[in-house]
Every structure is written in C-alpha cells, then in structure tokens.
C-alpha cells in the first residue's frame, strides 16, 4: 500500500512537471507578444522592448522556466501580465464563484437528471416518458451559448425575474447553472431511463413485487441501487 | 439646439422646479441615488499611469482628477490646474487649484504633481513612453509647477487629461496604495471585484460645487454587447457604451431606453505596407482608394452610424481642415492600374478578429468593390496578436485598423505612424518632409501647430499611405431615468455630473 502511494505520488509529480513544462512552452511559442497587447497600438517599439524586459520575457526560455519553477516552489506563482497583480490572487479570487456554480450545476444535474430518468422509465410509453425524451434530446442538442441567451432574454429581459449577468448572490446562479446543467442533465436522464428499464425486467424485481413490496420501494430501494 | 444643450436646458428647468423657496434655496442638492453603468472593457488596474484602456480611463476619472479636462467639443479646461501656459517652446507652467484635498484628507499641492509626473516618466508603466520627453518637474511654491521638456511637447496638456494625480504618500508602497487608492476625484473608491464590478461613493468634499449628483456609482464590466444590452433592457443598469449599429433598433424599441450617438474622435484608417511591391506605387494606392464606395459602407453596412472622411484627423481636433471627400471613380481606378502596369493585382487585407463593428462585412464589401476593378483581395481575419505580428513582419498589403485620438490631439497619431522610427515596424512610412513638419508641429503655439498639421494632412491626403474610409460614431444607450448624460466623443462614460430620477 505504501509503495503504491509513493509510486502514485511520484507519478503525479512527474505529470505536474510535464504539464507545467508543456503549458509554459506552448504559451510562449504561440504568437502574441504580451507587451504589445498591454500597450496601446501606438506604443513605440522601444516601449514594447522595455516592457518585455520588465516582464522577464527577454530571457532565454529555459531561464524563464527555471525562474518560474524556483518561485513556484517558494509559493510565488508570479505576476499576471494582464492584471499586473500576483497570479495566485487573480486565480484565488475566482475560486469561490467557480465552485458555487459547479456545485449548483452538479446538484441540478443529479436531482433533475435522475428524477426525469426514473419517471420516464417507470411510466414508460406515457406522456411523461415522451416529455422526458423530448427534454433530453433538447438538452443534448441545444448549444448552451444559445440556451443561455434565450434564458437571459426570457427570464432577465422580458419577465425580469432574474438578473442577466454578474454575481452578487444566489439569484445570479440560477440561469448560468441551468445552462451549464442542461447537457449533463439530459445525459443522466437518458442513462437513468435506459438502465432502469433494463433492471426493471430482472428477476429480483419481479421477486420484490411478488412478495408484495410497494412500487416506490421496489424502484427506490432495489432498482436504483 | 443640439441634444446636449437640450438636456442641459431641461436639467436646469427640473432643478429649478425642485428647489423649495427656503433661505438656502440657491444651494445645490445633496447627492442622491445610485447609477449603475455597464462598460465594454474590463478594467485591469487602479493605477492611472499603468494602462491605456478607455474603460479604465473613464472609471478612474471618477476617483482621480487630472490637471486638465477636455470637453466634448475638444476644449481643454481647468481641473486640478487652474491655468497653464507655455513659458517657451520647452517649458510649461501650471498654476494649481488651492484648497483641494485627497479622500484621506491630505492636501493636494505641487508635491503631488511632481510625484505623479516623475513617477510616470521614470516608472516602467504602460504610460511611461508618452512622458519620456519630460526633462524635469520643479515646484514653484506649493501651488505652481514648471515642467521642462527635452524637445517641444505641445501636446503635453492634452496627454495630462488622461493622467490622474496621486498623493506622494503612494511612493514606496504602491502595491498597498492601489489596493485602496485615494484621489481628489468626485467619488471615493469603495471596492473592486476584479473582472466584475467596481463600487464608488460620492466625495462630499469635492472641490467642484454641486458635484457629484449621485451618492453611489457602480461600474460593471460586461464585455459582451448582447449581455450588456440585456442588462440595460432588464433595467439592471442605466448606461452602456459601445453599442453597435445593428443593436440600435432593438434598444430604441425598448421602453425606458434611449440611444445617444455622437461622432467619435476616431478615424478608421486602413494602412498600406509601403515597402511591398504591390502597393508601393502611389497610383495603385490611389486606384484602390478610387474603387471603394465609402458611402455604401457608411449607409448600408454601418446603417448611417459613421461619417464621411474629409481629413485624416477628425473634426474638432487641432489641425483639422476640410479637404473634401475622396471620390468614388472605378473607371479612373482601372486606368490608373493599367498605367501602373498592375492589371493582375492581388492584395492581402489583414483584419484583427472581432475588433471593430461589422469589420468582416465591410472587408468583404471592399473585396467585391476592388474585384470590380480587377483587384483580387485576400481577406485574412487573424487573431489580434497574430495580426499584429504579421504587421510587424510586414506580411500584409492593407491592414484594417482605426485610431482613436484619445487625448483629443493628433500629435500621437502623426508621431507614431508618420515618422521613420514610429512606422519602421508597422507601415514602413518614411518621408523626411513629413517628419520635419511633425517635429515643427510639436511646439505649444496652436497657430503654428494648426498650420504645420494642415500641411502634413495635405501631403498625406495626396499620397494616401493609408485609406480613411470613415469616422466612427460613438453610440451609447441609457435609461431614461438618467439626467444630463453626455454621449462623449472619446467613448468615456462620465457620471459625476449625471443625476438619476
């Protein structure tokens, strides 16, 4: 067990180094000069050079990487070129909102996806099933940038129930998390439906019903497991 | 009467009717209400010397005061400097306003100016390159400053409209200072959620009486136009900038929303790579210019939200003079091409992806127009960084670009694009005569500047090292609750004199 853990730790360390090296090289090889992007179009070449030197971008690549690794080891992730502020601060500021949005979307996916799937499977061939299937197909086929705009227009602009953008509390989470959850919800719903249907045909389900279990118990306690 | 006068007039009437007949009746009303603006470009820093972003300039104008302001009709007016004058060609003297304090109570005086100017000159900041010509900054008592320059710097007052004055206490602890900065501006800094919004609160001790009009301003950064417009239409925000012509109808049709526009201080300018054999010959450039029907672009593609060009420099700026519109004459274009021996010409037209409204449609229309006279246009719509690199490398014939004359002065434009040093890695423009005139036009005397610039403009107009297809129009949309909002030519959103119902 211990040797396994050590091996995995070693492997992940290697992966980290590999990824950082790759990202580092790619970011510097692709076209685009950070100093030119920061300065206005009319900045003279000397100013571009100066700013690049200031940003440390005129050192050879391997020196830049060395500096980067040395600082990271000390817990310093460097300065964001764009914000001219510590990169770690720029990232950390965004973490809470990102996590909240991801969790809400995940919650929606599980709750809605499983419920729709179960309903469709249990009421197979009824209106519920068809409605569920239509929703699932829509969820998987609507591009989410479009869905997002439509939700904004309907709930933000026309009905004015929810804010159109920004982040200042839970109301701001509703539309983005629905948009984000649409695709995975549809996927989960379809998977739930088809695997539940398969299981409902199994012997032990019939046994359960035969011994007089109530239908909800059959579905929730046995089939969904 | 134009719209602005009308708005100002109606503001006065409203103000007058609201004042109750008390002893203190003449006094201005205390600030009231909360304005929320949605700007197109994210602000990246609170340091007024470390950016050239138009959004950041307008946001920071509320927190910091510059020495001078520029009005929408391009007049330079006092802000923290009560007056200024050139002592000679390389010396400016500024007399400062007395009794002004920073938000933390420290007085504003000559030390602030000396600190701010030396900081921007000596620092490695985004604006530093503009101030390299400053030789020295000397205070003369507490309320006067003399700036000497290495060569004439006639556009210094114009540039200073974009530089907020800082308290000298910022020295040495800049990182901490810019976490919670203080200025002398009409609003105090409250908080900034990076990438999302900034909160400002009225400065009750602002030196300009009756300003600001509202207690609180929030500026949200909403980069996507459709989202910005949705927030305005939903009533969440009160003003948005950078509206595109095809969004105007939707916004005009929304109850409670008004659309304002004004000719911008920006000229579109598509520059040629003058070292390329394709377009080196002035006859070829003239032919390309003659083959483009600018009115079609203005009327059909930009829906009238652009103005015909009559000079490389937009009206209102020093040096502008009406040189008449460029003609549209495809027959003459064909003739010129034949004379130049370029009957089978193909040119690369490089665009910076999604930078200007409707640019791809415009480029396609131009390609069709040039096709009519036998020029094949190869449109290359590249990522901004890639496009700029291609330009530096010289891999283009024509480059789609615009120039906003941000300090309301054309010196920067001329110096950057029409001197050998400036144009070297760009357009490869090199004309000693023009260079000479630009140097002569840097003196403070406005009469000399006007005359030199007119001369430069005539040369450029004839030679056409670039095409000037149209002047841009700045379009804003606002809530009808806003009072006295001015659609600025420089794309700023300035709210200190704006009230809200």
PDB file of N, CA, C and O in Angstrom, chain A residues 50 54, chain B residues 49-50 113-137 150 163 174:
ATOM      1  N   UNK A  50      11.081  47.428 -23.729  1.00  0.00           N
ATOM      2  CA  UNK A  50      11.267  47.756 -22.314  1.00  0.00           C
ATOM      3  C   UNK A  50      10.311  46.949 -21.435  1.00  0.00           C
ATOM      4  O   UNK A  50      10.714  46.332 -20.453  1.00  0.00           O
ATOM      5  N   UNK A  54      10.949  44.108 -18.667  1.00  0.00           N
ATOM      6  CA  UNK A  54      10.391  44.257 -17.327  1.00  0.00           C
ATOM      7  C   UNK A  54       9.594  43.008 -16.929  1.00  0.00           C
ATOM      8  O   UNK A  54       9.642  42.557 -15.794  1.00  0.00           O
TER       9      UNK A  54
ATOM     10  N   UNK B  49      -1.586  55.456 -14.275  1.00  0.00           N
ATOM     11  CA  UNK B  49      -0.457  55.572 -15.201  1.00  0.00           C
ATOM     12  C   UNK B  49      -0.107  54.242 -15.852  1.00  0.00           C
ATOM     13  O   UNK B  49       0.794  54.174 -16.660  1.00  0.00           O
ATOM     14  N   UNK B  50      -0.851  53.195 -15.510  1.00  0.00           N
ATOM     15  CA  UNK B  50      -0.409  51.877 -15.956  1.00  0.00           C
ATOM     16  C   UNK B  50      -1.398  51.188 -16.891  1.00  0.00           C
ATOM     17  O   UNK B  50      -1.566  49.971 -16.831  1.00  0.00           O
ATOM     18  N   UNK B 113       1.906  66.767  -7.912  1.00  0.00           N
ATOM     19  CA  UNK B 113       2.142  66.847  -9.358  1.00  0.00           C
ATOM     20  C   UNK B 113       3.550  66.379  -9.685  1.00  0.00           C
ATOM     21  O   UNK B 113       3.769  65.593 -10.613  1.00  0.00           O
ATOM     22  N   UNK B 114       4.526  66.865  -8.885  1.00  0.00           N
ATOM     23  CA  UNK B 114       5.912  66.462  -9.113  1.00  0.00           C
ATOM     24  C   UNK B 114       6.021  64.935  -8.994  1.00  0.00           C
ATOM     25  O   UNK B 114       6.588  64.266  -9.856  1.00  0.00           O
ATOM     26  N   UNK B 115       5.415  64.391  -7.924  1.00  0.00           N
ATOM     27  CA  UNK B 115       5.474  62.944  -7.718  1.00  0.00           C
ATOM     28  C   UNK B 115       4.831  62.193  -8.893  1.00  0.00           C
ATOM     29  O   UNK B 115       5.420  61.281  -9.475  1.00  0.00           O
ATOM     30  N   UNK B 116       3.626  62.596  -9.277  1.00  0.00           N
ATOM     31  CA  UNK B 116       2.893  61.864 -10.310  1.00  0.00           C
ATOM     32  C   UNK B 116       3.644  61.891 -11.638  1.00  0.00           C
ATOM     33  O   UNK B 116       3.766  60.870 -12.318  1.00  0.00           O
ATOM     34  N   UNK B 117       4.156  63.072 -12.004  1.00  0.00           N
ATOM     35  CA  UNK B 117       4.822  63.181 -13.302  1.00  0.00           C
ATOM     36  C   UNK B 117       6.162  62.447 -13.319  1.00  0.00           C
ATOM     37  O   UNK B 117       6.496  61.762 -14.282  1.00  0.00           O
ATOM     38  N   UNK B 118       6.920  62.565 -12.231  1.00  0.00           N
ATOM     39  CA  UNK B 118       8.211  61.871 -12.210  1.00  0.00           C
ATOM     40  C   UNK B 118       8.002  60.369 -12.149  1.00  0.00           C
ATOM     41  O   UNK B 118       8.752  59.598 -12.741  1.00  0.00           O
ATOM     42  N   UNK B 119       6.958  59.955 -11.451  1.00  0.00           N
ATOM     43  CA  UNK B 119       6.668  58.524 -11.338  1.00  0.00           C
ATOM     44  C   UNK B 119       6.372  57.932 -12.722  1.00  0.00           C
ATOM     45  O   UNK B 119       6.896  56.884 -13.080  1.00  0.00           O
ATOM     46  N   UNK B 120       5.550  58.644 -13.495  1.00  0.00           N
ATOM     47  CA  UNK B 120       5.192  58.072 -14.789  1.00  0.00           C
ATOM     48  C   UNK B 120       6.374  58.136 -15.754  1.00  0.00           C
ATOM     49  O   UNK B 120       6.575  57.250 -16.578  1.00  0.00           O
ATOM     50  N   UNK B 121       7.194  59.164 -15.621  1.00  0.00           N
ATOM     51  CA  UNK B 121       8.347  59.245 -16.510  1.00  0.00           C
ATOM     52  C   UNK B 121       9.366  58.151 -16.188  1.00  0.00           C
ATOM     53  O   UNK B 121       9.874  57.475 -17.077  1.00  0.00           O
ATOM     54  N   UNK B 122       9.635  57.951 -14.894  1.00  0.00           N
ATOM     55  CA  UNK B 122      10.716  57.044 -14.506  1.00  0.00           C
ATOM     56  C   UNK B 122      10.270  55.604 -14.318  1.00  0.00           C
ATOM     57  O   UNK B 122      11.095  54.700 -14.305  1.00  0.00           O
ATOM     58  N   UNK B 123       8.969  55.401 -14.120  1.00  0.00           N
ATOM     59  CA  UNK B 123       8.498  54.043 -13.847  1.00  0.00           C
ATOM     60  C   UNK B 123       8.475  53.198 -15.100  1.00  0.00           C
ATOM     61  O   UNK B 123       8.628  53.688 -16.215  1.00  0.00           O
ATOM     62  N   UNK B 124       8.328  51.893 -14.903  1.00  0.00           N
ATOM     63  CA  UNK B 124       8.156  51.006 -16.056  1.00  0.00           C
ATOM     64  C   UNK B 124       6.660  50.757 -16.186  1.00  0.00           C
ATOM     65  O   UNK B 124       6.170  49.667 -15.948  1.00  0.00           O
ATOM     66  N   UNK B 125       5.942  51.800 -16.559  1.00  0.00           N
ATOM     67  CA  UNK B 125       4.495  51.729 -16.590  1.00  0.00           C
ATOM     68  C   UNK B 125       4.015  51.840 -18.026  1.00  0.00           C
ATOM     69  O   UNK B 125       4.749  52.304 -18.904  1.00  0.00           O
ATOM     70  N   UNK B 126       2.776  51.446 -18.252  1.00  0.00           N
ATOM     71  CA  UNK B 126       2.260  51.454 -19.621  1.00  0.00           C
ATOM     72  C   UNK B 126       2.314  52.860 -20.230  1.00  0.00           C
ATOM     73  O   UNK B 126       2.587  53.028 -21.409  1.00  0.00           O
ATOM     74  N   UNK B 127       2.063  53.898 -19.416  1.00  0.00           N
ATOM     75  CA  UNK B 127       2.062  55.253 -19.977  1.00  0.00           C
ATOM     76  C   UNK B 127       3.442  55.902 -20.027  1.00  0.00           C
ATOM     77  O   UNK B 127       3.582  57.026 -20.514  1.00  0.00           O
ATOM     78  N   UNK B 128       4.456  55.224 -19.475  1.00  0.00           N
ATOM     79  CA  UNK B 128       5.759  55.876 -19.353  1.00  0.00           C
ATOM     80  C   UNK B 128       6.286  56.417 -20.675  1.00  0.00           C
ATOM     81  O   UNK B 128       6.859  57.498 -20.730  1.00  0.00           O
ATOM     82  N   UNK B 129       6.083  55.678 -21.763  1.00  0.00           N
ATOM     83  CA  UNK B 129       6.706  56.093 -23.024  1.00  0.00           C
ATOM     84  C   UNK B 129       6.230  57.460 -23.502  1.00  0.00           C
ATOM     85  O   UNK B 129       6.963  58.165 -24.177  1.00  0.00           O
ATOM     86  N   UNK B 130       5.026  57.832 -23.128  1.00  0.00           N
ATOM     87  CA  UNK B 130       4.488  59.118 -23.566  1.00  0.00           C
ATOM     88  C   UNK B 130       5.234  60.280 -22.908  1.00  0.00           C
ATOM     89  O   UNK B 130       5.353  61.356 -23.479  1.00  0.00           O
ATOM     90  N   UNK B 131       5.734  60.042 -21.685  1.00  0.00           N
ATOM     91  CA  UNK B 131       6.301  61.134 -20.898  1.00  0.00           C
ATOM     92  C   UNK B 131       7.824  61.170 -20.912  1.00  0.00           C
ATOM     93  O   UNK B 131       8.441  61.847 -20.099  1.00  0.00           O
ATOM     94  N   UNK B 132       8.429  60.399 -21.845  1.00  0.00           N
ATOM     95  CA  UNK B 132       9.886  60.346 -21.885  1.00  0.00           C
ATOM     96  C   UNK B 132      10.524  61.689 -22.227  1.00  0.00           C
ATOM     97  O   UNK B 132      11.691  61.921 -21.935  1.00  0.00           O
ATOM     98  N   UNK B 133       9.761  62.582 -22.851  1.00  0.00           N
ATOM     99  CA  UNK B 133      10.329  63.873 -23.236  1.00  0.00           C
ATOM    100  C   UNK B 133      10.430  64.848 -22.073  1.00  0.00           C
ATOM    101  O   UNK B 133      10.966  65.948 -22.224  1.00  0.00           O
ATOM    102  N   UNK B 134       9.896  64.486 -20.932  1.00  0.00           N
ATOM    103  CA  UNK B 134       9.978  65.395 -19.782  1.00  0.00           C
ATOM    104  C   UNK B 134      11.400  65.409 -19.244  1.00  0.00           C
ATOM    105  O   UNK B 134      11.971  64.371 -18.940  1.00  0.00           O
ATOM    106  N   UNK B 135      11.951  66.605 -19.160  1.00  0.00           N
ATOM    107  CA  UNK B 135      13.309  66.769 -18.645  1.00  0.00           C
ATOM    108  C   UNK B 135      13.279  66.876 -17.119  1.00  0.00           C
ATOM    109  O   UNK B 135      13.949  66.135 -16.426  1.00  0.00           O
ATOM    110  N   UNK B 136      12.442  67.795 -16.636  1.00  0.00           N
ATOM    111  CA  UNK B 136      12.370  67.986 -15.196  1.00  0.00           C
ATOM    112  C   UNK B 136      11.016  68.549 -14.798  1.00  0.00           C
ATOM    113  O   UNK B 136      10.328  69.182 -15.610  1.00  0.00           O
ATOM    114  N   UNK B 137      10.648  68.302 -13.537  1.00  0.00           N
ATOM    115  CA  UNK B 137       9.419  68.857 -12.986  1.00  0.00           C
ATOM    116  C   UNK B 137       9.804  69.558 -11.691  1.00  0.00           C
ATOM    117  O   UNK B 137      10.322  68.929 -10.776  1.00  0.00           O
ATOM    118  N   UNK B 150      12.599  67.909 -23.052  1.00  0.00           N
ATOM    119  CA  UNK B 150      13.815  67.770 -23.850  1.00  0.00           C
ATOM    120  C   UNK B 150      13.643  68.353 -25.243  1.00  0.00           C
ATOM    121  O   UNK B 150      14.582  68.790 -25.877  1.00  0.00           O
ATOM    122  N   UNK B 163      -4.212  61.611 -17.140  1.00  0.00           N
ATOM    123  CA  UNK B 163      -3.336  61.171 -16.052  1.00  0.00           C
ATOM    124  C   UNK B 163      -3.833  61.714 -14.717  1.00  0.00           C
ATOM    125  O   UNK B 163      -3.675  62.902 -14.429  1.00  0.00           O
ATOM    126  N   UNK B 174       3.363  51.202  -3.324  1.00  0.00           N
ATOM    127  CA  UNK B 174       2.370  51.312  -4.384  1.00  0.00           C
ATOM    128  C   UNK B 174       1.394  50.149  -4.412  1.00  0.00           C
ATOM    129  O   UNK B 174       0.210  50.327  -4.658  1.00  0.00           O
TER     130      UNK B 174
END
